[in-house]
Amino acid sequence: MTVSAHVLDGVQGGPLSGVGVRLDRLGPDGAWEPVVEGATDGGGRLGWFEAGGLIAGTYRWVFATGDFYARQDVACFHPEVPVVFAVEDPAQKYHVPLLLSPFSYTTYRGY
């Protein structure tokens, strides 16, 4: 099982390193519970790899875009980008690329 994220620069092209990212799981009480947290590496990637660690349910990656752009002294519209997704089969790979610019973003399920 793997869960990973990849942040790509929609203006300059290429990866964005140093973007804070957190993976949360929706708990049975309806509250988000943190699973793992870190920052994208030099290739714009962050991954969580653990056999048996993922269970079916609802998850979200939360990208700290406001903090990232503030360090660049760049204004941005979205201070954070939450991407909520469903895990139906924990044996599958769940990869979430984020194409990011200061005023827009897009995402999809990658493989």
PDB file of C-alpha atoms in Angstrom, residues 2-110:
ATOM      1  CA  THR A   2       1.215   3.494  -0.784  1.00  0.00           C
ATOM      2  CA  VAL A   3      -0.264   6.943  -0.411  1.00  0.00           C
ATOM      3  CA  SER A   4       1.698   9.713  -2.079  1.00  0.00           C
ATOM      4  CA  ALA A   5       1.445  13.314  -3.211  1.00  0.00           C
ATOM      5  CA  HIS A   6       3.343  15.263  -5.849  1.00  0.00           C
ATOM      6  CA  VAL A   7       3.252  19.064  -6.072  1.00  0.00           C
ATOM      7  CA  LEU A   8       4.057  20.587  -9.440  1.00  0.00           C
ATOM      8  CA  ASP A   9       4.532  24.249 -10.342  1.00  0.00           C
ATOM      9  CA  GLY A  10       1.849  25.308 -12.826  1.00  0.00           C
ATOM     10  CA  VAL A  11       3.679  28.532 -13.749  1.00  0.00           C
ATOM     11  CA  GLN A  12       7.340  27.607 -14.131  1.00  0.00           C
ATOM     12  CA  GLY A  13       6.926  23.876 -14.705  1.00  0.00           C
ATOM     13  CA  GLY A  14       8.680  21.299 -12.559  1.00  0.00           C
ATOM     14  CA  PRO A  15       8.343  20.209  -8.933  1.00  0.00           C
ATOM     15  CA  LEU A  16       7.813  22.406  -5.871  1.00  0.00           C
ATOM     16  CA  SER A  17       9.949  21.434  -2.897  1.00  0.00           C
ATOM     17  CA  GLY A  18       9.283  22.477   0.685  1.00  0.00           C
ATOM     18  CA  VAL A  19       5.473  22.525   0.524  1.00  0.00           C
ATOM     19  CA  GLY A  20       4.049  21.416   3.876  1.00  0.00           C
ATOM     20  CA  VAL A  21       1.651  18.470   3.518  1.00  0.00           C
ATOM     21  CA  ARG A  22      -0.468  16.539   6.020  1.00  0.00           C
ATOM     22  CA  LEU A  23      -2.507  13.379   5.496  1.00  0.00           C
ATOM     23  CA  ASP A  24      -5.660  13.083   7.634  1.00  0.00           C
ATOM     24  CA  ARG A  25      -8.193  10.277   8.010  1.00  0.00           C
ATOM     25  CA  LEU A  26     -11.874  10.896   8.794  1.00  0.00           C
ATOM     26  CA  GLY A  27     -12.569   9.159  12.087  1.00  0.00           C
ATOM     27  CA  PRO A  28     -15.758   7.365  13.111  1.00  0.00           C
ATOM     28  CA  ASP A  29     -16.798  10.440  15.115  1.00  0.00           C
ATOM     29  CA  GLY A  30     -16.606  12.653  12.004  1.00  0.00           C
ATOM     30  CA  ALA A  31     -13.412  14.429  13.084  1.00  0.00           C
ATOM     31  CA  TRP A  32     -10.220  14.493  11.021  1.00  0.00           C
ATOM     32  CA  GLU A  33      -7.313  12.578  12.575  1.00  0.00           C
ATOM     33  CA  PRO A  34      -3.724  13.258  11.437  1.00  0.00           C
ATOM     34  CA  VAL A  35      -1.910  10.272   9.926  1.00  0.00           C
ATOM     35  CA  VAL A  36       1.398  11.669   8.669  1.00  0.00           C
ATOM     36  CA  GLU A  37       2.915  15.095   8.077  1.00  0.00           C
ATOM     37  CA  GLY A  38       5.942  16.374   6.221  1.00  0.00           C
ATOM     38  CA  ALA A  39       7.123  18.533   3.349  1.00  0.00           C
ATOM     39  CA  THR A  40       7.693  17.794  -0.305  1.00  0.00           C
ATOM     40  CA  ASP A  41      11.218  16.786  -1.211  1.00  0.00           C
ATOM     41  CA  GLY A  42      13.428  18.174  -4.001  1.00  0.00           C
ATOM     42  CA  GLY A  43      11.283  16.339  -6.543  1.00  0.00           C
ATOM     43  CA  GLY A  44       8.048  17.785  -5.123  1.00  0.00           C
ATOM     44  CA  ARG A  45       7.029  14.429  -3.610  1.00  0.00           C
ATOM     45  CA  LEU A  46       5.833  13.157  -0.256  1.00  0.00           C
ATOM     46  CA  GLY A  47       4.897   9.554   0.320  1.00  0.00           C
ATOM     47  CA  TRP A  48       3.635   7.297   3.037  1.00  0.00           C
ATOM     48  CA  PHE A  49       4.480   3.657   2.517  1.00  0.00           C
ATOM     49  CA  GLU A  50       3.311   1.122   5.060  1.00  0.00           C
ATOM     50  CA  ALA A  51       1.958  -2.358   4.537  1.00  0.00           C
ATOM     51  CA  GLY A  52      -1.351  -2.729   6.307  1.00  0.00           C
ATOM     52  CA  GLY A  53      -1.368   0.868   7.562  1.00  0.00           C
ATOM     53  CA  LEU A  54      -4.173   2.099   5.348  1.00  0.00           C
ATOM     54  CA  ILE A  55      -7.773   1.160   5.996  1.00  0.00           C
ATOM     55  CA  ALA A  56     -10.817   1.836   3.849  1.00  0.00           C
ATOM     56  CA  GLY A  57     -12.313   5.249   4.483  1.00  0.00           C
ATOM     57  CA  THR A  58     -12.094   8.929   3.684  1.00  0.00           C
ATOM     58  CA  TYR A  59      -8.745  10.723   3.668  1.00  0.00           C
ATOM     59  CA  ARG A  60      -7.456  14.156   2.789  1.00  0.00           C
ATOM     60  CA  TRP A  61      -4.123  15.648   1.880  1.00  0.00           C
ATOM     61  CA  VAL A  62      -3.839  19.226   3.197  1.00  0.00           C
ATOM     62  CA  PHE A  63      -1.256  21.293   1.320  1.00  0.00           C
ATOM     63  CA  ALA A  64       0.062  24.366   3.195  1.00  0.00           C
ATOM     64  CA  THR A  65       0.211  26.569   0.112  1.00  0.00           C
ATOM     65  CA  GLY A  66      -0.098  29.883   1.956  1.00  0.00           C
ATOM     66  CA  ASP A  67       2.968  29.167   4.095  1.00  0.00           C
ATOM     67  CA  PHE A  68       4.907  28.020   1.029  1.00  0.00           C
ATOM     68  CA  TYR A  69       4.134  31.137  -1.009  1.00  0.00           C
ATOM     69  CA  ALA A  70       4.693  33.447   1.986  1.00  0.00           C
ATOM     70  CA  ARG A  71       8.273  32.128   2.198  1.00  0.00           C
ATOM     71  CA  GLN A  72       8.638  33.052  -1.492  1.00  0.00           C
ATOM     72  CA  ASP A  73       7.141  36.512  -0.793  1.00  0.00           C
ATOM     73  CA  VAL A  74       4.379  35.710  -3.293  1.00  0.00           C
ATOM     74  CA  ALA A  75       0.687  36.460  -2.692  1.00  0.00           C
ATOM     75  CA  CYS A  76      -1.665  33.518  -3.124  1.00  0.00           C
ATOM     76  CA  PHE A  77      -5.422  33.048  -3.126  1.00  0.00           C
ATOM     77  CA  HIS A  78      -5.669  29.609  -1.450  1.00  0.00           C
ATOM     78  CA  PRO A  79      -3.878  29.544   1.938  1.00  0.00           C
ATOM     79  CA  GLU A  80      -4.315  25.783   1.998  1.00  0.00           C
ATOM     80  CA  VAL A  81      -5.539  23.178  -0.438  1.00  0.00           C
ATOM     81  CA  PRO A  82      -7.448  20.212   1.005  1.00  0.00           C
ATOM     82  CA  VAL A  83      -7.874  17.244  -1.328  1.00  0.00           C
ATOM     83  CA  VAL A  84     -10.395  14.732   0.017  1.00  0.00           C
ATOM     84  CA  PHE A  85     -10.441  11.226  -1.460  1.00  0.00           C
ATOM     85  CA  ALA A  86     -11.967   7.824  -0.757  1.00  0.00           C
ATOM     86  CA  VAL A  87      -9.943   4.677  -0.171  1.00  0.00           C
ATOM     87  CA  GLU A  88     -12.030   1.680  -1.126  1.00  0.00           C
ATOM     88  CA  ASP A  89      -9.256  -0.909  -1.535  1.00  0.00           C
ATOM     89  CA  PRO A  90      -6.334  -0.412   0.873  1.00  0.00           C
ATOM     90  CA  ALA A  91      -4.171  -2.726  -1.282  1.00  0.00           C
ATOM     91  CA  GLN A  92      -4.164  -0.190  -4.127  1.00  0.00           C
ATOM     92  CA  LYS A  93      -1.813   2.732  -4.663  1.00  0.00           C
ATOM     93  CA  TYR A  94      -3.269   6.204  -3.985  1.00  0.00           C
ATOM     94  CA  HIS A  95      -1.250   8.973  -5.649  1.00  0.00           C
ATOM     95  CA  VAL A  96      -2.497  12.581  -5.640  1.00  0.00           C
ATOM     96  CA  PRO A  97      -0.660  15.060  -7.891  1.00  0.00           C
ATOM     97  CA  LEU A  98      -1.355  18.759  -7.302  1.00  0.00           C
ATOM     98  CA  LEU A  99      -0.657  21.236 -10.105  1.00  0.00           C
ATOM     99  CA  LEU A 100      -0.292  24.530  -8.267  1.00  0.00           C
ATOM    100  CA  SER A 101       0.024  28.230  -8.987  1.00  0.00           C
ATOM    101  CA  PRO A 102      -0.531  31.195  -6.640  1.00  0.00           C
ATOM    102  CA  PHE A 103      -4.146  31.645  -7.772  1.00  0.00           C
ATOM    103  CA  SER A 104      -5.277  28.224  -8.952  1.00  0.00           C
ATOM    104  CA  TYR A 105      -4.805  24.489  -8.576  1.00  0.00           C
ATOM    105  CA  THR A 106      -5.956  21.234 -10.089  1.00  0.00           C
ATOM    106  CA  THR A 107      -5.629  17.658  -8.940  1.00  0.00           C
ATOM    107  CA  TYR A 108      -6.401  14.131 -10.068  1.00  0.00           C
ATOM    108  CA  ARG A 109      -5.754  10.525  -9.118  1.00  0.00           C
ATOM    109  CA  GLY A 110      -2.420   9.441 -10.500  1.00  0.00           C
TER     110      GLY A 110
END
